[in-house]
Amino acid sequence: MTPTPADVLAPGIDTRLSVREGFTRDETGLRGRVPRGVVRARSTADVVACVRWAAAVGVPVIPVGARTSLEGHLLPLGDEVMLDVSAMSEIIRVDQSDFVAVVQPGVTRRQLSAAVSPYGLHFPVDPGADATLGGMAATNASGTTSVRYGGMRRNVLSLTVVTADGTVHRLGRQVAKTSSGYDLKDLFIGSGGTLGVITELTVRLHPVPDSQGSVRLSFPDVEAAVDAATDLIGTAAPVSRLEFVDAAATSALNGFCGGGLPPSPALFVDVEATSSAALVDVLDGVEAIARDHGLLDGCRAQSAADRTALWDMRHRLFPAIKAAHPGHGFLVTDTAVAYSRIAEAVARAHRVADELGVHVTTAGHIGDGNVHAVVPYSGATFDRARRFSDRMVEHALSVGGTATGEHGIGLAKKRYLADEHGSACVLMAAVKTALDPQNLFNPGKVLDP
Ligand SMILES: Cc1cc2nc3c(=O)[nH]c(=O)nc-3n(C[C@H](O)[C@H](O)[C@H](O)COP(=O)(O)OP(=O)(O)OC[C@H]3O[C@@H](n4cnc5c(N)ncnc54)[C@H](O)[C@@H]3O)c2cc1C
């Protein structure tokens, strides 16, 4: 029998079943199909070759970075080829005087920060996991430092992308601002691998501040913690991280790492200053605001070692929750709402969890109005966990918020897109069809054209 074009293998494709099966599941608890194979690109030319082959034979392509995304972005739904760009990990250039770096998409945020630290610079976007910059751009990632530095949209100046016909385009310019033409760079940021493959990024770097300090502040209740956080934003305190944990979270941390935290809601705050004397004033100001809201207990950290210990505790929250619920999967919501709605959203999370009989911990980036609810589930409680997520999204949308502040729509949150965007979904589908008429890139994710 004469082979059809689809039988002709993509250049360098790995078709081992053990490798392909690794893509059928992720943190969502949803299952994907076994993909056709994995292609590992090492250059833009490799990506072009794979995309041209895929377009010619009609096989869809899913771009792959560090595989840390949380919403089923990478689950194959048909016969896709996984186009892994994580080995494209060269830092091409650091322009110290322009505060930019040019990188391949597989460079991770920690790799970049380590490379630019000798210049007194850092790349601030921190989604917790050591994700690739290509994957972070594709999900518009943000994290603990976004309250000060913004997420990927604010920190990516230009992209090189390969589109569905295998053409290489440069989007954006290496300048602090531009008003030129439609902003296609920002269209690709957050597109979840559905519009093309990012093969190069120019990102902003920031000077490492002269002095930084941290403080953990415990409050009698959620409202007090939220009000203190809102006041910190309102007084324009130079806050670079502003994280919330509820009482369930502090209990989990105490159980996991002997934290000795009061079992009550807390804020973890980082501030920046131009000198160590100024830093003391800033920290005094933060604690004064906390006292206005009934501060129960505070712990200040100024040395590098103490700050690391304080933030290590915050970063160990997810392992602590996992340890408290062995054998469970975990659903993590990431709705974002206006500051005035945060306390209501946290209270609602606990009320809905009680109604549905599931456990919940709330914690996250309160400085961005983006508080996560983490719900452990077993086979028997998976549907209830999903209902919990639906109720949280319903609430966020009803008060003008968003279904996803940072993780993206992927597959798991696709059912919320129409409720959030209404008729604008028609425009999104038109964009997808115009850029990817064959529905070649990550089909079935974000929206159906
Ligand atoms: C413990 C933990 C904590 C997390 N906390 C946060 C958080 O605070 N904030 C946050 O934003 N996220 C968070 N995440 C989610 C995750 O780290 C981000 O979504 C991250 O941006 C994904 O990057 P990645 O390299 O792993 O991409 P992948 O998971 O490999 O891919 C993600 C998506 O991007 C697409 N993609 C990947 N590379 C490219 C490319 N080169 N071109 C085009 N499309 C591409 C893929 O097709 C997919 O749709 C967390 C994850 C974990 C495990």
XYZ file of C-alpha atoms and ligand atoms in Angstrom:
502
model
C 0.000 0.000 0.000
C 1.300 3.486 -0.878
C 1.905 5.522 2.280
C -0.353 8.570 2.701
C 1.334 11.881 3.557
C 0.283 11.411 7.212
C 2.245 8.131 7.335
C 5.429 10.017 6.535
C 7.047 10.742 9.875
C 7.789 14.247 11.096
C 11.516 14.996 11.133
C 13.028 13.520 14.334
C 9.730 12.268 15.778
C 9.924 10.040 18.884
C 7.104 7.494 18.702
C 7.944 5.336 21.754
C 4.707 4.472 23.526
C 6.218 5.054 26.983
C 7.117 8.634 25.971
C 3.742 9.323 24.329
C 1.760 7.940 27.256
C 3.413 10.499 29.548
C 1.237 13.171 27.923
C -2.142 11.604 28.670
C -2.627 12.997 32.194
C -1.861 16.057 34.282
C -2.863 17.833 37.510
C -6.444 18.455 36.300
C -7.546 14.837 36.733
C -8.731 14.961 33.091
C -7.417 12.379 30.630
C -5.937 13.048 27.177
C -5.401 10.702 24.213
C -2.012 9.168 23.406
C -0.338 11.641 20.990
C 1.181 10.582 17.662
C 4.714 11.356 18.841
C 7.094 13.934 20.260
C 9.351 16.181 18.164
C 12.170 17.920 20.058
C 13.132 21.152 18.327
C 16.571 22.723 18.783
C 16.143 25.755 16.511
C 13.563 27.923 14.801
C 14.391 25.991 11.605
C 13.388 22.723 13.361
C 10.078 24.326 14.402
C 9.443 25.547 10.841
C 10.178 22.062 9.466
C 7.779 20.419 11.936
C 4.991 22.960 11.363
C 5.337 22.697 7.550
C 5.210 18.906 7.783
C 2.178 19.073 10.101
C 0.347 21.515 7.813
C 1.095 19.363 4.759
C -0.174 16.138 6.328
C -2.957 17.733 8.429
C -1.611 16.614 11.810
C -2.161 19.073 14.701
C 0.703 20.329 16.835
C 0.881 21.132 20.567
C 3.862 23.321 21.571
C 5.451 22.065 24.805
C 7.604 23.908 27.372
C 8.381 22.755 30.934
C 4.954 21.044 31.276
C 3.999 22.853 34.499
C 0.684 24.311 33.269
C -2.352 23.461 35.369
C -5.432 23.597 33.118
C -5.025 20.672 30.716
C -3.283 22.867 28.137
C -1.085 19.978 26.995
C -3.583 17.110 26.983
C -3.858 15.689 23.446
C -7.465 15.321 22.245
C -6.721 13.527 18.969
C -3.660 12.588 16.995
C -1.408 15.544 17.853
C 2.342 15.818 17.647
C 3.906 17.284 20.795
C 6.436 19.899 19.629
C 8.798 20.171 22.591
C 10.858 23.384 22.504
C 12.327 23.059 26.014
C 15.785 22.228 24.583
C 15.824 25.606 22.796
C 17.404 27.009 25.938
C 20.038 29.510 24.801
C 20.265 32.984 26.304
C 21.116 34.735 23.061
C 22.001 38.184 24.409
C 21.855 40.296 27.569
C 21.794 44.045 26.841
C 22.696 45.406 30.262
C 22.340 49.071 29.303
C 18.948 48.508 27.632
C 17.689 46.237 30.463
C 16.658 43.475 28.076
C 17.543 39.871 27.325
C 16.927 37.939 24.124
C 16.232 34.269 24.797
C 15.050 31.076 23.187
C 11.663 29.797 24.439
C 13.033 26.887 26.488
C 15.051 29.151 28.815
C 13.528 28.869 32.287
C 12.926 31.844 34.555
C 15.499 30.600 37.087
C 18.078 30.065 34.334
C 17.552 33.654 33.139
C 17.627 35.170 36.625
C 20.891 33.313 37.426
C 22.456 34.515 34.153
C 21.575 38.195 34.652
C 22.250 38.436 38.398
C 26.006 39.246 37.861
C 24.779 42.413 36.083
C 22.704 43.408 39.148
C 19.533 42.584 37.201
C 16.678 40.123 37.580
C 13.689 38.811 35.642
C 10.778 39.219 38.051
C 7.898 37.071 36.759
C 7.695 34.126 39.169
C 4.945 31.532 38.722
C 6.399 29.318 41.456
C 7.320 26.462 39.117
C 10.532 26.750 37.046
C 8.586 27.219 33.829
C 10.016 28.125 30.413
C 9.709 31.693 29.184
C 7.925 30.438 26.045
C 5.335 28.600 28.152
C 5.022 31.563 30.502
C 4.367 33.890 27.572
C 1.859 31.420 26.099
C -0.103 31.408 29.390
C 0.518 35.080 30.305
C 1.957 33.815 33.580
C 2.310 35.989 36.643
C 2.982 35.308 40.311
C 4.153 36.636 43.625
C 5.999 39.671 42.223
C 3.320 40.776 39.748
C 1.855 43.267 42.224
C 5.033 45.325 41.590
C 6.354 44.200 38.169
C 3.320 42.849 36.301
C 3.022 39.548 34.468
C 4.366 38.386 31.125
C 2.505 40.957 28.992
C 4.292 43.790 30.798
C 7.658 42.059 30.629
C 7.829 40.795 27.052
C 8.833 43.395 24.457
C 8.894 41.242 21.350
C 8.376 37.699 20.154
C 9.445 35.628 17.188
C 6.674 33.208 16.227
C 6.139 30.496 13.630
C 2.585 30.580 12.278
C 0.492 27.861 10.666
C 1.997 28.137 7.170
C 5.519 27.846 8.585
C 6.300 31.578 8.229
C 8.547 33.237 10.844
C 7.258 36.622 12.129
C 8.691 39.133 14.574
C 6.006 40.795 16.732
C 6.682 43.924 18.819
C 9.891 45.980 19.097
C 12.754 46.216 21.570
C 11.531 49.511 23.003
C 9.776 50.503 26.222
C 6.680 51.586 24.299
C 5.185 51.560 20.828
C 1.855 52.631 19.326
C 2.515 51.005 15.974
C -0.189 48.823 14.405
C -2.281 46.068 15.972
C -0.612 44.555 19.014
C -0.043 41.018 17.741
C 2.651 40.404 20.374
C 0.064 40.708 23.129
C -2.365 38.572 21.149
C 0.125 35.689 21.198
C 0.792 36.215 24.912
C -1.860 34.150 26.681
C -2.918 32.281 23.519
C -2.040 28.887 25.072
C -0.208 27.501 22.050
C -3.308 27.899 19.842
C -1.985 30.528 17.396
C 1.618 29.518 16.704
C 4.941 28.572 18.233
C 7.074 31.146 20.067
C 10.726 30.612 19.112
C 12.368 33.733 20.591
C 11.514 36.365 23.199
C 12.936 39.766 24.103
C 12.152 40.357 27.768
C 12.569 43.257 30.184
C 15.076 43.001 33.008
C 14.924 45.040 36.212
C 17.635 46.289 38.576
C 17.903 44.341 41.830
C 16.711 46.806 44.515
C 19.327 48.125 46.972
C 17.430 46.960 50.045
C 14.652 44.437 50.480
C 12.842 43.302 53.584
C 10.007 40.902 54.392
C 7.413 40.585 57.071
C 4.828 37.970 58.030
C 1.717 39.455 59.629
C -1.015 37.409 61.345
C -4.584 38.727 61.707
C -7.656 37.716 63.705
C -9.765 37.052 60.595
C -9.845 37.136 56.795
C -11.510 40.570 56.620
C -8.741 42.148 58.707
C -6.030 40.596 56.533
C -7.771 41.688 53.313
C -8.367 45.229 54.614
C -4.708 45.519 55.624
C -3.635 44.308 52.152
C -5.938 46.839 50.488
C -4.566 49.646 52.670
C -1.006 48.641 51.771
C -1.894 49.014 48.079
C -3.799 52.247 48.793
C -0.897 53.919 50.590
C 1.409 53.171 47.646
C 3.796 51.310 49.969
C 6.700 49.945 47.836
C 5.368 46.391 48.049
C 6.965 43.836 45.726
C 5.116 40.755 46.999
C 1.825 40.627 48.890
C 0.559 37.108 49.583
C -2.378 35.869 51.639
C -2.851 32.546 53.453
C -5.961 31.545 55.411
C -6.135 29.706 58.745
C -6.363 26.305 57.010
C -3.112 27.177 55.218
C -1.251 28.217 58.376
C -2.402 24.993 60.068
C -1.153 22.945 57.096
C 2.200 24.787 57.243
C 2.498 24.229 60.985
C 1.854 20.512 60.479
C 4.287 20.204 57.576
C 7.274 22.309 58.611
C 6.745 23.050 62.296
C 6.076 26.648 61.326
C 4.938 27.890 64.746
C 2.538 30.270 63.018
C -0.569 31.499 64.836
C -3.428 29.410 63.370
C -5.040 32.455 61.753
C -4.994 34.258 58.387
C -1.695 35.924 57.500
C -0.023 38.148 54.922
C 3.507 37.612 53.626
C 4.874 40.955 52.416
C 8.067 41.945 50.611
C 9.082 45.606 50.307
C 11.855 47.422 48.467
C 13.797 50.553 49.454
C 16.765 52.598 48.294
C 18.809 52.113 51.514
C 18.738 50.020 54.691
C 17.663 53.075 56.714
C 14.777 53.697 54.320
C 13.892 50.015 54.515
C 13.378 50.206 58.285
C 10.968 53.136 57.759
C 9.069 51.203 55.101
C 8.754 48.102 57.309
C 7.648 50.266 60.262
C 4.949 51.760 58.001
C 3.747 48.308 56.892
C 3.498 47.090 60.484
C 1.658 50.266 61.530
C -0.974 49.583 58.871
C -1.227 45.990 60.086
C -1.744 47.194 63.683
C -4.643 49.364 62.464
C -6.284 46.104 61.428
C -5.770 44.174 64.673
C -2.339 42.622 64.011
C -1.975 39.511 66.209
C 1.635 38.688 65.577
C 4.394 39.796 63.197
C 7.776 38.498 62.155
C 10.255 40.767 60.335
C 13.077 39.454 58.125
C 15.837 41.692 56.759
C 18.865 39.450 56.214
C 18.956 37.360 53.034
C 18.852 34.142 55.096
C 15.845 35.252 57.167
C 13.961 36.439 54.069
C 14.639 33.131 52.320
C 13.369 31.213 55.375
C 10.207 33.348 55.545
C 9.404 32.908 51.841
C 10.378 29.211 51.848
C 7.551 28.728 54.300
C 5.063 30.435 51.954
C 6.381 28.391 48.994
C 5.964 25.118 50.911
C 2.223 25.600 51.144
C 1.285 23.327 48.230
C 3.548 20.464 49.436
C 2.040 20.988 52.918
C -1.518 20.698 51.574
C -0.500 17.622 49.563
C 1.054 16.010 52.641
C -2.135 16.650 54.628
C -4.236 14.839 51.961
C -2.225 11.821 50.797
C -3.602 9.948 47.766
C -5.667 12.926 46.570
C -5.665 15.004 43.399
C -5.917 18.782 43.782
C -8.143 21.267 42.028
C -6.790 24.818 42.142
C -9.062 27.728 41.227
C -7.456 31.014 40.163
C -10.299 33.494 39.821
C -9.369 37.173 40.209
C -11.664 39.919 41.513
C -11.440 43.603 42.453
C -9.913 44.363 45.886
C -13.326 45.275 47.310
C -14.583 41.744 46.498
C -11.698 39.646 47.820
C -13.010 39.084 51.366
C -16.411 38.088 49.956
C -14.731 35.642 47.514
C -12.710 33.986 50.303
C -15.781 33.736 52.580
C -17.763 32.256 49.715
C -15.048 29.651 49.028
C -15.366 28.396 52.607
C -19.182 28.488 52.531
C -19.424 26.597 49.232
C -16.842 24.043 50.397
C -18.978 23.404 53.523
C -22.126 23.020 51.399
C -20.425 20.558 49.051
C -18.599 18.680 51.815
C -15.097 19.295 50.445
C -12.008 20.670 52.198
C -10.656 24.027 51.015
C -7.548 26.108 51.626
C -7.418 29.659 50.252
C -4.138 31.399 49.568
C -2.467 33.479 46.901
C -1.624 36.718 45.243
C -3.931 39.053 47.146
C -2.045 42.064 45.766
C -3.509 41.130 42.354
C -6.959 40.144 43.689
C -6.000 36.584 42.697
C -6.611 34.231 45.640
C -6.502 30.491 44.900
C -8.780 27.914 46.467
C -7.187 24.463 46.681
C -9.590 21.526 46.961
C -8.266 17.979 47.458
C -10.366 15.356 45.673
C -10.586 11.581 45.408
C -12.431 9.567 42.760
C -15.588 9.918 44.870
C -15.337 13.703 45.313
C -14.003 14.790 41.885
C -17.453 15.941 40.682
C -17.965 17.967 43.856
C -14.553 19.609 43.398
C -15.558 20.571 39.847
C -18.869 21.962 41.146
C -16.867 23.967 43.667
C -14.788 25.454 40.845
C -17.959 26.293 38.860
C -19.417 28.121 41.862
C -16.212 30.126 42.411
C -16.122 31.162 38.761
C -19.847 32.042 38.790
C -19.197 34.337 41.736
C -16.106 35.958 40.205
C -17.927 36.645 36.937
C -21.013 37.975 38.746
C -18.869 40.642 40.459
C -16.970 41.596 37.297
C -13.922 39.346 37.851
C -12.265 36.724 35.673
C -12.332 32.906 35.633
C -8.556 32.771 35.468
C -6.133 35.382 36.711
C -2.988 33.540 35.656
C -3.276 29.831 34.746
C -5.175 30.368 31.493
C -8.213 28.678 29.973
C -6.499 25.585 28.540
C -8.990 22.713 28.448
C -10.284 22.661 32.031
C -11.684 26.214 32.045
C -12.980 26.300 28.463
C -16.568 26.030 29.635
C -16.298 29.444 31.322
C -15.083 31.436 28.307
C -18.495 32.310 26.818
C -19.895 33.425 30.186
C -16.916 35.731 30.678
C -16.613 37.194 27.181
C -20.052 36.857 25.547
C -20.091 38.089 21.950
C -16.324 38.766 22.067
C -15.879 34.980 21.747
C -17.000 35.394 18.118
C -14.137 37.840 17.574
C -11.705 35.435 19.276
C -12.879 32.599 17.017
C -12.421 34.853 13.965
C -8.842 35.616 15.043
C -8.125 31.906 15.500
C -9.553 31.085 12.072
C -7.633 33.909 10.381
C -4.293 32.888 11.897
C -4.785 29.124 11.959
C -7.367 28.184 9.294
C -6.562 24.456 9.559
C -6.958 24.488 13.379
C -3.432 23.098 13.469
C -2.249 24.477 16.819
C -3.466 22.905 20.079
C -7.003 22.201 18.787
C -9.831 22.015 21.332
C -8.088 24.346 23.804
C -9.241 27.872 24.770
C -12.099 27.885 22.202
C -13.451 26.048 19.186
C -13.219 28.121 16.017
C 3.434 24.376 41.898
C 2.953 25.258 40.765
C 2.659 26.588 41.021
C 2.224 27.419 39.991
N 1.968 28.723 40.270
C 1.652 29.560 39.253
C 1.517 30.971 39.493
O 1.659 31.458 40.603
N 1.250 31.764 38.418
C 1.092 31.272 37.148
O 0.889 32.055 36.210
N 1.199 29.939 36.909
C 1.479 29.083 37.909
N 1.632 27.749 37.657
C 1.349 27.237 36.300
C 2.549 27.191 35.316
O 3.795 27.236 35.958
C 2.407 28.277 34.237
O 1.228 28.083 33.501
C 3.608 28.328 33.262
O 3.535 29.560 32.612
C 3.657 27.222 32.214
O 4.926 27.232 31.564
P 5.556 25.879 30.981
O 6.897 26.174 30.425
O 5.498 24.807 31.995
O 4.545 25.581 29.790
P 3.790 24.229 29.417
O 3.033 23.712 30.572
O 4.738 23.290 28.767
O 2.769 24.789 28.320
C 1.757 25.678 28.710
C 0.993 26.176 27.473
O 1.837 26.996 26.696
C 1.994 26.480 25.378
N 3.395 26.678 25.022
C 4.489 26.249 25.700
N 5.605 26.670 25.072
C 5.193 27.363 23.975
C 5.873 28.026 22.919
N 7.198 28.083 22.851
N 5.126 28.613 21.944
C 3.777 28.587 21.991
N 3.081 27.976 22.957
C 3.786 27.375 23.943
C 1.585 25.032 25.462
O 1.056 24.557 24.237
C 0.520 25.079 26.539
O -0.700 25.456 25.969
C 2.067 26.891 38.672
C 2.368 25.548 38.423
C 2.800 24.732 39.448
C 3.136 23.299 39.115
